[in-house]
């Protein structure tokens, strides 16, 4: 077998010499194919003008860089009307105009740049003995052309360039499970312009964002909008958690009543909890006063956030939460983490007269505590000095109660079902919320969108305020929500691509330009 058949199978070159050194493998070869046509007029080249050598980097051989010294011919163009006088032949699958890398090596580097990016790709190329840099790798990337027609089933969702500051939009072909295009923002005007330039979408899956809905109504009024089922459950879950937050005093009252009903022998009564003079408490009081003073002046949330240099979420939190709750969360020594589930037991044993941190540590270790003894000592010291609010009885957190309500029925453990039953008996509003959430989940799971209006009427009759607000929000987007509860399409595939975009962003250290990020997303679609 000839050397050409091994190194250049199917390529019209003739190898004249091979040199192997410690640094590289060098090959001298000459093009020997048929005379090529003129790139301008297409007439065949017959007369050779001259020959010259090109140095082309090829994929490595035997673990060393491979360099080809290729002798190519320059031909005369005999076309009478052609302005080009001479042209150089290109060897198919080996050389290209103005490039010093072979076709195969360029494909390798394009694949590395697509999947790894600049600096990681440069490190990989260095390991593979490929001579290149990160700038050249990124320059090899070119975004594929966007189809003129939009896919029949189009999914749209937002993703963050920088969370909380700047967002973009990803468009996905739901049937083909591939990214169609990436937009630089999440504005309705940008998405509407894209829909006008790429008609053909019959079904559009989206989240509950109003910008996308208005864009669809403006640019594609005949398309069927579908509200994503996962986002519907997420919105319902948020409403359920707000309800559990609002009715937490009901659960606390019931827990205290159950605790007081138990016969107990109090040897060392706890001192009344007092607020320690900490900087956190002072700052909480001052911030609460400033926010409510500006609220009394009828200023908006955004204006208050700008004046006080706070996040809007912080301003809303101080607006909607009482000062006592804010101060309780700022108390020094409040247990967190692995000790929190055991604070009620520690308080009870401390009241019974067991005040030794070592003894209490041994007891909770036997009950499953995995932490060290230092948090136990700090908590017991706080109980002795009165700088810690005693645990008055363990009640589940609003998030845990929400989880018990929102998971599919039948998946809870026996103990969790008993805890949820106690909560339902303690608070009628949470019980009603639980019933409505289960009914809505049943509508979604069995695709009974035609029963949505009946569910909304039930919610408007006696639902707590957060659930009522959720139901009224559904009415504002009734057609899309009904379609989401009826048709099989959803934005699950779009969410998967959003997660993939996050991975690409992390590979590029979050510093990529929109053009480069869009190119990598489309190439990896």
Coordinates of N, CA and C in Angstrom, one line a residue, residues 59-279:
X59 N -3.9 17.2 10.8 CA -4.1 16.5 12.1 C -2.9 15.7 12.4
X60 N -2.6 15.6 13.7 CA -1.3 15.0 14.2 C -1.2 13.5 13.8
X61 N 0.0 13.0 13.6 CA 0.3 11.6 13.3 C 1.3 11.1 14.3
X62 N 1.1 9.9 14.8 CA 2.0 9.2 15.8 C 2.3 10.2 16.9
X63 N 1.3 11.0 17.4 CA 1.5 11.8 18.5 C 2.3 13.1 18.3
X64 N 2.6 13.4 17.0 CA 3.3 14.6 16.7 C 2.6 15.5 15.7
X65 N 2.8 16.8 15.7 CA 2.2 17.7 14.7 C 2.6 17.3 13.3
X66 N 1.7 17.3 12.4 CA 1.9 17.0 11.0 C 1.8 18.2 10.1
X67 N 2.9 18.5 9.4 CA 2.9 19.6 8.5 C 3.2 19.1 7.1
X68 N 2.4 19.7 6.1 CA 2.5 19.3 4.7 C 3.0 20.5 3.9
X69 N 4.1 20.2 3.2 CA 4.6 21.2 2.2 C 4.0 20.8 0.9
X70 N 3.0 21.4 0.5 CA 2.2 21.0 -0.7 C 2.6 21.9 -1.9
X71 N 3.0 21.3 -3.0 CA 3.3 22.0 -4.2 C 2.0 22.0 -5.1
X72 N 1.6 23.2 -5.3 CA 0.3 23.4 -6.1 C 0.7 24.2 -7.4
X73 N -0.2 24.1 -8.4 CA 0.0 24.8 -9.7 C -0.9 26.0 -9.8
X74 N -0.4 27.0 -10.5 CA -1.1 28.2 -10.9 C -1.4 28.1 -12.4
X75 N -2.7 28.3 -12.8 CA -3.1 28.1 -14.2 C -3.4 29.5 -14.8
X76 N -3.3 29.5 -16.1 CA -3.8 30.7 -16.8 C -5.3 30.5 -17.1
X77 N -6.0 31.5 -17.1 CA -7.4 31.5 -17.5 C -7.5 32.0 -18.9
X78 N -8.0 31.1 -19.8 CA -8.1 31.4 -21.2 C -9.4 32.0 -21.6
X79 N -10.3 32.3 -20.7 CA -11.6 32.8 -21.0 C -11.4 34.3 -21.5
X80 N -12.0 34.6 -22.7 CA -11.8 35.9 -23.3 C -12.4 37.0 -22.5
X81 N -13.6 36.7 -21.9 CA -14.3 37.7 -21.2 C -14.0 37.7 -19.7
X82 N -13.2 36.8 -19.2 CA -12.9 36.7 -17.8 C -11.8 37.7 -17.4
X83 N -12.0 38.5 -16.4 CA -11.0 39.4 -15.9 C -9.9 38.8 -15.1
X84 N -10.1 37.6 -14.6 CA -9.1 36.9 -13.9 C -8.0 36.3 -14.9
X85 N -6.8 36.6 -14.6 CA -5.7 36.1 -15.5 C -5.2 34.8 -15.1
X86 N -5.0 34.6 -13.8 CA -4.5 33.3 -13.3 C -5.3 32.9 -12.1
X87 N -5.2 31.6 -11.7 CA -5.9 31.0 -10.5 C -5.1 29.8 -10.1
X88 N -5.2 29.5 -8.8 CA -4.5 28.4 -8.1 C -5.4 27.3 -7.9
X89 N -5.0 26.1 -8.1 CA -5.8 24.9 -7.8 C -5.9 24.6 -6.3
X90 N -7.0 24.1 -5.9 CA -7.3 23.7 -4.5 C -7.5 22.2 -4.5
X91 N -6.8 21.5 -3.6 CA -7.0 20.0 -3.4 C -8.2 19.7 -2.6
X92 N -9.2 19.0 -3.2 CA -10.4 18.7 -2.4 C -10.1 18.0 -1.2
X93 N -10.8 18.3 -0.1 CA -10.7 17.7 1.2 C -9.3 17.9 1.9
X94 N -8.5 18.8 1.3 CA -7.2 19.0 1.9 C -6.9 20.5 2.1
X95 N -7.0 21.3 1.1 CA -6.7 22.7 1.2 C -7.9 23.6 0.8
X96 N -7.8 24.8 1.3 CA -8.8 25.9 1.0 C -8.1 27.2 0.8
X97 N -8.7 28.1 0.1 CA -8.1 29.4 -0.1 C -7.8 30.2 1.2
X98 N -6.7 30.7 1.2 CA -6.2 31.6 2.3 C -6.2 30.9 3.7
X99 N -6.1 29.6 3.7 CA -6.1 28.9 5.0 C -4.8 28.1 5.1
X100 N -4.3 28.1 6.3 CA -3.1 27.3 6.6 C -3.3 26.0 7.4
X101 N -4.6 25.7 7.5 CA -5.0 24.4 8.2 C -5.7 23.6 7.1
X102 N -5.6 22.3 7.2 CA -6.3 21.4 6.3 C -7.8 21.4 6.6
X103 N -8.6 20.9 5.7 CA -10.0 20.8 5.9 C -10.3 19.9 7.1
X104 N -9.7 18.8 7.2 CA -9.9 17.9 8.3 C -9.6 18.5 9.7
X105 N -8.4 19.2 9.7 CA -8.0 19.8 11.0 C -8.9 21.0 11.4
X106 N -9.4 21.7 10.4 CA -10.4 22.8 10.7 C -11.7 22.2 11.2
X107 N -12.1 21.1 10.7 CA -13.3 20.5 11.3 C -13.1 20.0 12.7
X108 N -12.0 19.5 13.0 CA -11.7 19.1 14.4 C -11.7 20.3 15.3
X109 N -11.1 21.4 14.9 CA -11.0 22.6 15.8 C -12.4 23.2 15.9
X110 N -13.2 23.2 14.8 CA -14.6 23.7 14.9 C -15.4 22.9 16.0
X111 N -15.2 21.6 16.0 CA -16.0 20.8 16.9 C -15.5 21.1 18.4
X112 N -14.2 21.2 18.6 CA -13.7 21.5 19.9 C -14.2 22.9 20.3
X113 N -14.2 23.9 19.5 CA -14.7 25.2 19.8 C -16.1 25.2 20.1
X114 N -16.9 24.4 19.4 CA -18.3 24.3 19.7 C -18.7 23.7 21.0
X115 N -18.0 22.7 21.4 CA -18.3 22.0 22.7 C -17.5 22.5 23.9
X116 N -16.4 23.1 23.7 CA -15.6 23.5 24.8 C -15.4 25.0 24.9
X117 N -15.4 25.7 23.8 CA -15.2 27.2 23.9 C -13.8 27.6 23.6
X118 N -13.4 28.7 24.1 CA -12.1 29.3 23.8 C -10.9 28.7 24.7
X119 N -10.8 29.1 25.9 CA -9.7 28.6 26.7 C -9.7 27.1 27.0
X120 N -10.8 26.5 27.4 CA -10.8 25.1 27.5 C -10.5 24.4 26.2
X121 N -11.0 24.9 25.0 CA -10.6 24.3 23.8 C -9.2 24.5 23.4
X122 N -8.6 25.6 23.8 CA -7.1 25.8 23.6 C -6.3 24.8 24.4
X123 N -6.7 24.5 25.6 CA -6.0 23.5 26.4 C -6.2 22.1 25.8
X124 N -7.4 21.8 25.3 CA -7.5 20.5 24.7 C -6.7 20.4 23.4
X125 N -6.6 21.4 22.6 CA -5.8 21.4 21.4 C -4.3 21.2 21.7
X126 N -3.9 21.9 22.8 CA -2.5 21.7 23.2 C -2.2 20.2 23.6
X127 N -3.2 19.6 24.2 CA -3.0 18.2 24.6 C -3.0 17.3 23.3
X128 N -3.8 17.6 22.3 CA -3.9 16.9 21.1 C -2.8 17.2 20.0
X129 N -1.9 18.1 20.4 CA -0.8 18.6 19.5 C -1.4 19.3 18.3
X130 N -2.4 20.1 18.5 CA -3.0 21.0 17.5 C -2.6 22.4 17.7
X131 N -1.9 23.0 16.7 CA -1.4 24.3 16.9 C -2.4 25.4 16.6
X132 N -2.9 26.0 17.7 CA -4.0 27.0 17.6 C -4.1 27.7 18.9
X133 N -4.8 28.9 18.9 CA -5.1 29.6 20.1 C -6.6 29.8 20.3
X134 N -7.0 30.4 21.4 CA -8.4 30.5 21.7 C -9.1 31.5 20.8
X135 N -8.4 32.6 20.4 CA -9.0 33.5 19.5 C -9.3 32.9 18.1
X136 N -8.4 32.1 17.6 CA -8.6 31.4 16.4 C -9.7 30.4 16.5
X137 N -9.8 29.7 17.6 CA -10.9 28.7 17.8 C -12.3 29.4 17.7
X138 N -12.4 30.5 18.5 CA -13.7 31.2 18.5 C -14.0 31.8 17.1
X139 N -12.9 32.2 16.4 CA -13.2 32.7 15.0 C -13.7 31.7 14.0
X140 N -13.5 30.4 14.4 CA -14.0 29.4 13.5 C -15.5 29.2 13.6
X141 N -16.1 29.7 14.6 CA -17.5 29.5 14.9 C -18.4 30.4 14.0
X142 N -19.3 29.9 13.4 CA -20.3 30.7 12.6 C -21.7 30.1 12.8
X143 N -22.6 31.0 13.1 CA -24.0 30.5 13.4 C -24.6 30.0 12.2
X144 N -25.3 28.9 12.2 CA -26.1 28.4 11.1 C -27.2 29.3 10.7
X145 N -27.7 29.2 9.5 CA -28.8 30.1 9.1 C -30.1 29.7 9.7
X146 N -30.9 30.7 10.1 CA -32.2 30.4 10.7 C -33.2 30.1 9.6
X147 N -34.0 29.1 9.7 CA -35.0 28.8 8.7 C -35.9 29.9 8.4
X148 N -36.4 30.1 7.2 CA -37.3 31.2 6.9 C -38.7 31.0 7.5
X149 N -39.1 29.7 7.6 CA -40.4 29.4 8.2 C -40.2 29.0 9.6
X150 N -41.0 29.5 10.5 CA -41.0 29.0 11.9 C -41.5 27.6 12.0
X151 N -41.1 26.8 13.0 CA -41.7 25.5 13.1 C -43.1 25.5 13.5
X152 N -43.8 24.4 13.2 CA -45.2 24.3 13.4 C -45.6 24.5 14.9
X153 N -44.8 23.8 15.8 CA -45.0 23.9 17.2 C -43.7 24.6 17.8
X154 N -43.9 25.8 18.2 CA -42.8 26.7 18.6 C -42.8 26.9 20.1
X155 N -41.7 26.7 20.8 CA -41.6 26.9 22.2 C -40.8 28.1 22.5
X156 N -41.1 29.0 23.5 CA -40.4 30.2 23.8 C -40.3 30.3 25.3
X157 N -39.1 30.7 25.7 CA -38.8 30.9 27.1 C -37.7 31.9 27.3
X158 N -37.5 32.4 28.4 CA -36.4 33.4 28.7 C -35.3 32.6 29.4
X159 N -34.1 33.2 29.3 CA -32.9 32.7 30.0 C -32.1 34.0 30.4
X160 N -31.3 33.8 31.4 CA -30.6 35.0 32.0 C -29.1 35.1 31.4
X161 N -28.8 36.2 30.9 CA -27.4 36.5 30.6 C -26.7 36.8 32.0
X162 N -27.4 37.6 32.8 CA -27.0 37.9 34.1 C -28.3 38.0 35.0
X163 N -28.4 37.1 35.9 CA -29.7 36.9 36.6 C -30.0 38.2 37.3
X164 N -31.3 38.6 37.1 CA -31.8 39.8 37.7 C -31.5 41.1 37.0
X165 N -30.7 41.0 35.9 CA -30.3 42.2 35.2 C -30.6 42.2 33.7
X166 N -30.2 41.1 33.0 CA -30.3 41.1 31.6 C -30.8 39.7 31.2
X167 N -31.8 39.6 30.3 CA -32.3 38.3 29.9 C -32.4 38.2 28.3
X168 N -32.4 37.0 27.8 CA -32.6 36.8 26.4 C -33.8 35.8 26.2
X169 N -34.0 35.5 25.0 CA -35.1 34.6 24.6 C -34.6 33.4 23.8
X170 N -35.0 32.2 24.1 CA -34.6 31.1 23.3 C -35.9 30.5 22.6
X171 N -35.8 30.2 21.3 CA -36.9 29.7 20.5 C -36.6 28.3 20.1
X172 N -37.5 27.3 20.4 CA -37.2 25.9 20.2 C -38.3 25.3 19.4
X173 N -37.9 24.4 18.5 CA -38.8 23.6 17.7 C -39.2 22.4 18.6
X174 N -40.4 22.4 19.1 CA -40.9 21.4 20.1 C -40.9 20.0 19.4
X175 N -41.3 19.9 18.2 CA -41.4 18.6 17.5 C -40.0 18.1 17.2
X176 N -39.1 18.9 16.8 CA -37.7 18.5 16.4 C -36.8 18.5 17.6
X177 N -37.2 19.1 18.7 CA -36.3 19.2 20.0 C -35.0 19.9 19.7
X178 N -35.0 21.0 18.9 CA -33.8 21.7 18.7 C -34.0 23.2 18.7
X179 N -33.0 23.9 19.0 CA -33.1 25.4 19.1 C -33.2 26.0 17.7
X180 N -34.1 26.9 17.5 CA -34.3 27.5 16.2 C -33.5 28.9 16.2
X181 N -33.6 29.7 17.2 CA -33.0 31.0 17.2 C -32.9 31.4 18.7
X182 N -32.0 32.4 18.9 CA -31.8 33.1 20.2 C -31.9 34.6 20.0
X183 N -32.8 35.2 20.8 CA -33.0 36.7 20.7 C -32.3 37.4 21.8
X184 N -31.8 38.6 21.6 CA -31.0 39.3 22.6 C -31.7 39.8 23.8
X185 N -33.0 39.8 23.8 CA -33.8 40.3 25.0 C -35.1 39.5 25.1
X186 N -35.9 39.9 26.0 CA -37.2 39.3 26.2 C -38.4 40.2 26.0
X187 N -38.1 41.3 25.2 CA -39.2 42.3 24.9 C -40.2 41.7 23.9
X188 N -41.4 42.2 24.1 CA -42.5 41.8 23.2 C -42.2 42.2 21.7
X189 N -41.7 43.4 21.5 CA -41.4 43.9 20.2 C -40.4 43.0 19.4
X190 N -39.4 42.6 20.1 CA -38.4 41.7 19.5 C -39.0 40.4 19.0
X191 N -39.7 39.8 19.9 CA -40.3 38.5 19.6 C -41.4 38.7 18.5
X192 N -42.2 39.7 18.5 CA -43.2 40.0 17.5 C -42.5 40.2 16.1
X193 N -41.4 40.9 16.1 CA -40.7 41.1 14.8 C -40.2 39.8 14.3
X194 N -39.7 38.9 15.2 CA -39.2 37.6 14.7 C -40.4 36.8 14.1
X195 N -41.5 36.8 14.8 CA -42.7 36.0 14.3 C -43.1 36.6 12.9
X196 N -43.0 37.9 12.7 CA -43.4 38.4 11.3 C -42.4 38.0 10.3
X197 N -41.1 37.9 10.6 CA -40.1 37.5 9.6 C -40.1 36.0 9.4
X198 N -40.6 35.3 10.3 CA -40.6 33.8 10.2 C -42.0 33.3 10.5
X199 N -42.9 33.4 9.5 CA -44.3 32.9 9.7 C -44.4 31.4 9.7
X200 N -45.5 30.9 10.1 CA -45.7 29.4 10.0 C -46.0 28.8 11.3
X201 N -45.8 29.5 12.5 CA -46.1 28.8 13.8 C -47.6 28.7 14.0
X202 N -48.0 27.4 14.2 CA -49.4 27.2 14.5 C -49.7 27.0 16.0
X203 N -48.8 26.5 16.7 CA -48.9 26.3 18.2 C -47.7 26.9 18.8
X204 N -47.9 27.8 19.9 CA -46.8 28.4 20.6 C -46.9 28.1 22.0
X205 N -45.9 27.4 22.6 CA -45.9 27.0 24.0 C -45.0 28.1 24.7
X206 N -45.6 28.6 25.8 CA -44.9 29.7 26.5 C -45.2 29.6 28.0
X207 N -44.5 30.4 28.8 CA -44.8 30.5 30.2 C -45.8 31.5 30.4
X208 N -46.0 32.0 31.7 CA -47.1 32.9 32.0 C -46.7 34.4 31.7
X209 N -45.5 34.6 31.1 CA -45.1 36.0 30.9 C -46.0 36.7 29.9
X210 N -46.4 38.0 30.3 CA -47.3 38.7 29.5 C -46.7 39.2 28.2
X211 N -45.3 39.4 28.2 CA -44.7 40.0 27.0 C -44.8 39.0 25.8
X212 N -44.6 37.8 26.0 CA -44.7 36.8 24.9 C -46.1 36.7 24.5
X213 N -47.1 36.7 25.4 CA -48.5 36.6 25.0 C -48.9 37.8 24.1
X214 N -48.5 39.0 24.5 CA -48.9 40.2 23.7 C -48.2 40.1 22.3
X215 N -47.0 39.6 22.2 CA -46.3 39.5 21.0 C -47.0 38.5 20.0
X216 N -47.5 37.4 20.6 CA -48.2 36.4 19.8 C -49.5 37.0 19.3
X217 N -50.2 37.7 20.1 CA -51.5 38.3 19.7 C -51.3 39.4 18.6
X218 N -50.1 40.0 18.7 CA -49.8 41.1 17.7 C -49.4 40.5 16.4
X219 N -48.4 39.5 16.4 CA -47.8 39.1 15.2 C -48.3 37.8 14.6
X220 N -48.9 36.9 15.5 CA -49.4 35.6 15.0 C -50.7 35.4 15.7
X221 N -51.8 36.2 15.3 CA -53.1 36.1 16.0 C -53.8 34.7 15.8
X222 N -53.4 34.0 14.7 CA -54.1 32.7 14.4 C -53.4 31.6 15.2
X223 N -52.3 31.8 15.8 CA -51.6 30.7 16.5 C -52.3 30.3 17.8
X224 N -52.2 29.1 18.1 CA -52.8 28.6 19.4 C -51.8 28.7 20.5
X225 N -52.1 29.5 21.5 CA -51.2 29.7 22.6 C -51.4 28.6 23.7
X226 N -50.3 28.1 24.2 CA -50.4 27.1 25.3 C -49.6 27.5 26.5
X227 N -50.2 27.6 27.6 CA -49.5 27.9 28.9 C -48.9 26.7 29.4
X228 N -47.7 26.7 29.7 CA -46.9 25.5 30.2 C -47.5 25.0 31.5
X229 N -47.6 23.7 31.6 CA -48.2 23.1 32.8 C -47.3 23.2 34.0
X230 N -46.0 23.1 33.7 CA -45.0 23.2 34.9 C -45.1 24.6 35.5
X231 N -45.2 25.6 34.7 CA -45.3 27.0 35.3 C -46.6 27.1 36.0
X232 N -47.7 26.5 35.5 CA -49.0 26.6 36.2 C -48.8 26.0 37.6
X233 N -48.2 24.8 37.7 CA -48.0 24.2 39.0 C -47.1 25.0 39.9
X234 N -46.1 25.6 39.3 CA -45.2 26.5 40.1 C -45.9 27.7 40.6
X235 N -46.8 28.3 39.8 CA -47.6 29.4 40.3 C -48.5 29.0 41.4
X236 N -49.1 27.8 41.3 CA -50.0 27.3 42.3 C -49.3 27.0 43.6
X237 N -48.0 26.4 43.4 CA -47.2 26.1 44.6 C -46.9 27.4 45.4
X238 N -46.6 28.5 44.7 CA -46.3 29.7 45.3 C -47.5 30.3 46.1
X239 N -48.7 30.1 45.5 CA -49.9 30.6 46.2 C -50.1 29.7 47.4
X240 N -49.9 28.4 47.3 CA -50.1 27.5 48.5 C -49.1 27.9 49.6
X241 N -47.9 28.2 49.3 CA -46.9 28.5 50.3 C -47.2 29.9 51.0
X242 N -47.7 30.8 50.2 CA -48.1 32.1 50.8 C -49.3 31.9 51.8
X243 N -50.2 31.0 51.4 CA -51.3 30.7 52.3 C -50.8 30.1 53.6
X244 N -49.8 29.2 53.5 CA -49.3 28.5 54.7 C -48.5 29.6 55.6
X245 N -47.9 30.5 54.9 CA -47.2 31.6 55.7 C -48.2 32.4 56.5
X246 N -49.3 32.8 55.8 CA -50.3 33.7 56.4 C -51.0 33.0 57.6
X247 N -51.2 31.7 57.5 CA -51.9 31.0 58.6 C -51.0 30.2 59.5
X248 N -49.8 30.5 59.5 CA -48.8 29.9 60.5 C -49.3 30.1 61.9
X249 N -49.8 31.3 62.3 CA -50.3 31.4 63.7 C -51.3 30.4 64.1
X250 N -52.1 29.9 63.2 CA -53.1 28.8 63.5 C -52.4 27.6 63.9
X251 N -51.3 27.2 63.2 CA -50.6 26.0 63.5 C -49.8 26.2 64.8
X252 N -49.3 27.4 65.0 CA -48.6 27.7 66.3 C -49.5 27.6 67.5
X253 N -50.7 28.1 67.3 CA -51.7 28.0 68.4 C -52.1 26.6 68.7
X254 N -52.2 25.8 67.7 CA -52.6 24.4 67.9 C -51.4 23.6 68.6
X255 N -50.2 23.9 68.1 CA -49.0 23.2 68.7 C -48.8 23.6 70.2
X256 N -49.1 24.9 70.5 CA -48.9 25.3 71.9 C -50.0 24.7 72.7
X257 N -51.2 24.5 72.2 CA -52.3 23.9 72.9 C -52.0 22.4 73.2
X258 N -51.5 21.7 72.2 CA -51.2 20.3 72.4 C -50.0 20.2 73.4
X259 N -49.1 21.1 73.4 CA -48.0 21.0 74.3 C -48.4 21.3 75.8
X260 N -49.3 22.3 75.9 CA -49.8 22.6 77.3 C -50.7 21.5 77.8
X261 N -51.3 20.8 76.9 CA -52.2 19.7 77.4 C -51.5 18.5 78.0
X262 N -50.2 18.4 77.7 CA -49.4 17.3 78.2 C -49.0 17.6 79.7
X263 N -49.1 16.6 80.6 CA -48.6 16.8 82.0 C -47.1 16.9 82.0
X264 N -46.6 17.9 82.7 CA -45.2 18.2 82.7 C -44.8 18.6 84.1
X265 N -43.5 18.3 84.4 CA -42.9 18.7 85.7 C -41.9 19.8 85.4
X266 N -42.1 21.0 85.8 CA -41.2 22.1 85.4 C -40.3 22.4 86.6
X267 N -39.0 22.1 86.5 CA -38.1 22.3 87.5 C -37.3 23.6 87.3
X268 N -37.1 24.0 86.1 CA -36.3 25.2 85.9 C -37.0 26.0 84.8
X269 N -38.0 26.9 85.2 CA -38.7 27.6 84.2 C -37.8 28.6 83.4
X270 N -38.2 28.7 82.1 CA -37.4 29.5 81.2 C -37.6 31.0 81.5
X271 N -36.6 31.8 81.4 CA -36.8 33.2 81.5 C -37.5 33.7 80.2
X272 N -38.2 34.8 80.3 CA -38.9 35.3 79.1 C -37.9 35.8 78.1
X273 N -38.2 35.4 76.9 CA -37.2 35.8 75.8 C -37.1 37.3 75.6
X274 N -36.0 37.8 75.6 CA -35.7 39.2 75.4 C -34.9 39.5 74.2
X275 N -35.1 40.6 73.6 CA -34.4 41.0 72.4 C -33.0 41.5 72.7
X276 N -32.0 40.8 72.3 CA -30.6 41.3 72.6 C -30.3 42.6 71.8
X277 N -29.5 43.4 72.4 CA -29.2 44.7 71.7 C -28.1 44.5 70.6
X278 N -28.5 43.7 69.6 CA -27.5 43.5 68.5 C -27.7 44.5 67.4
X279 N -26.6 44.6 66.6 CA -26.6 45.5 65.5 C -27.7 45.1 64.4

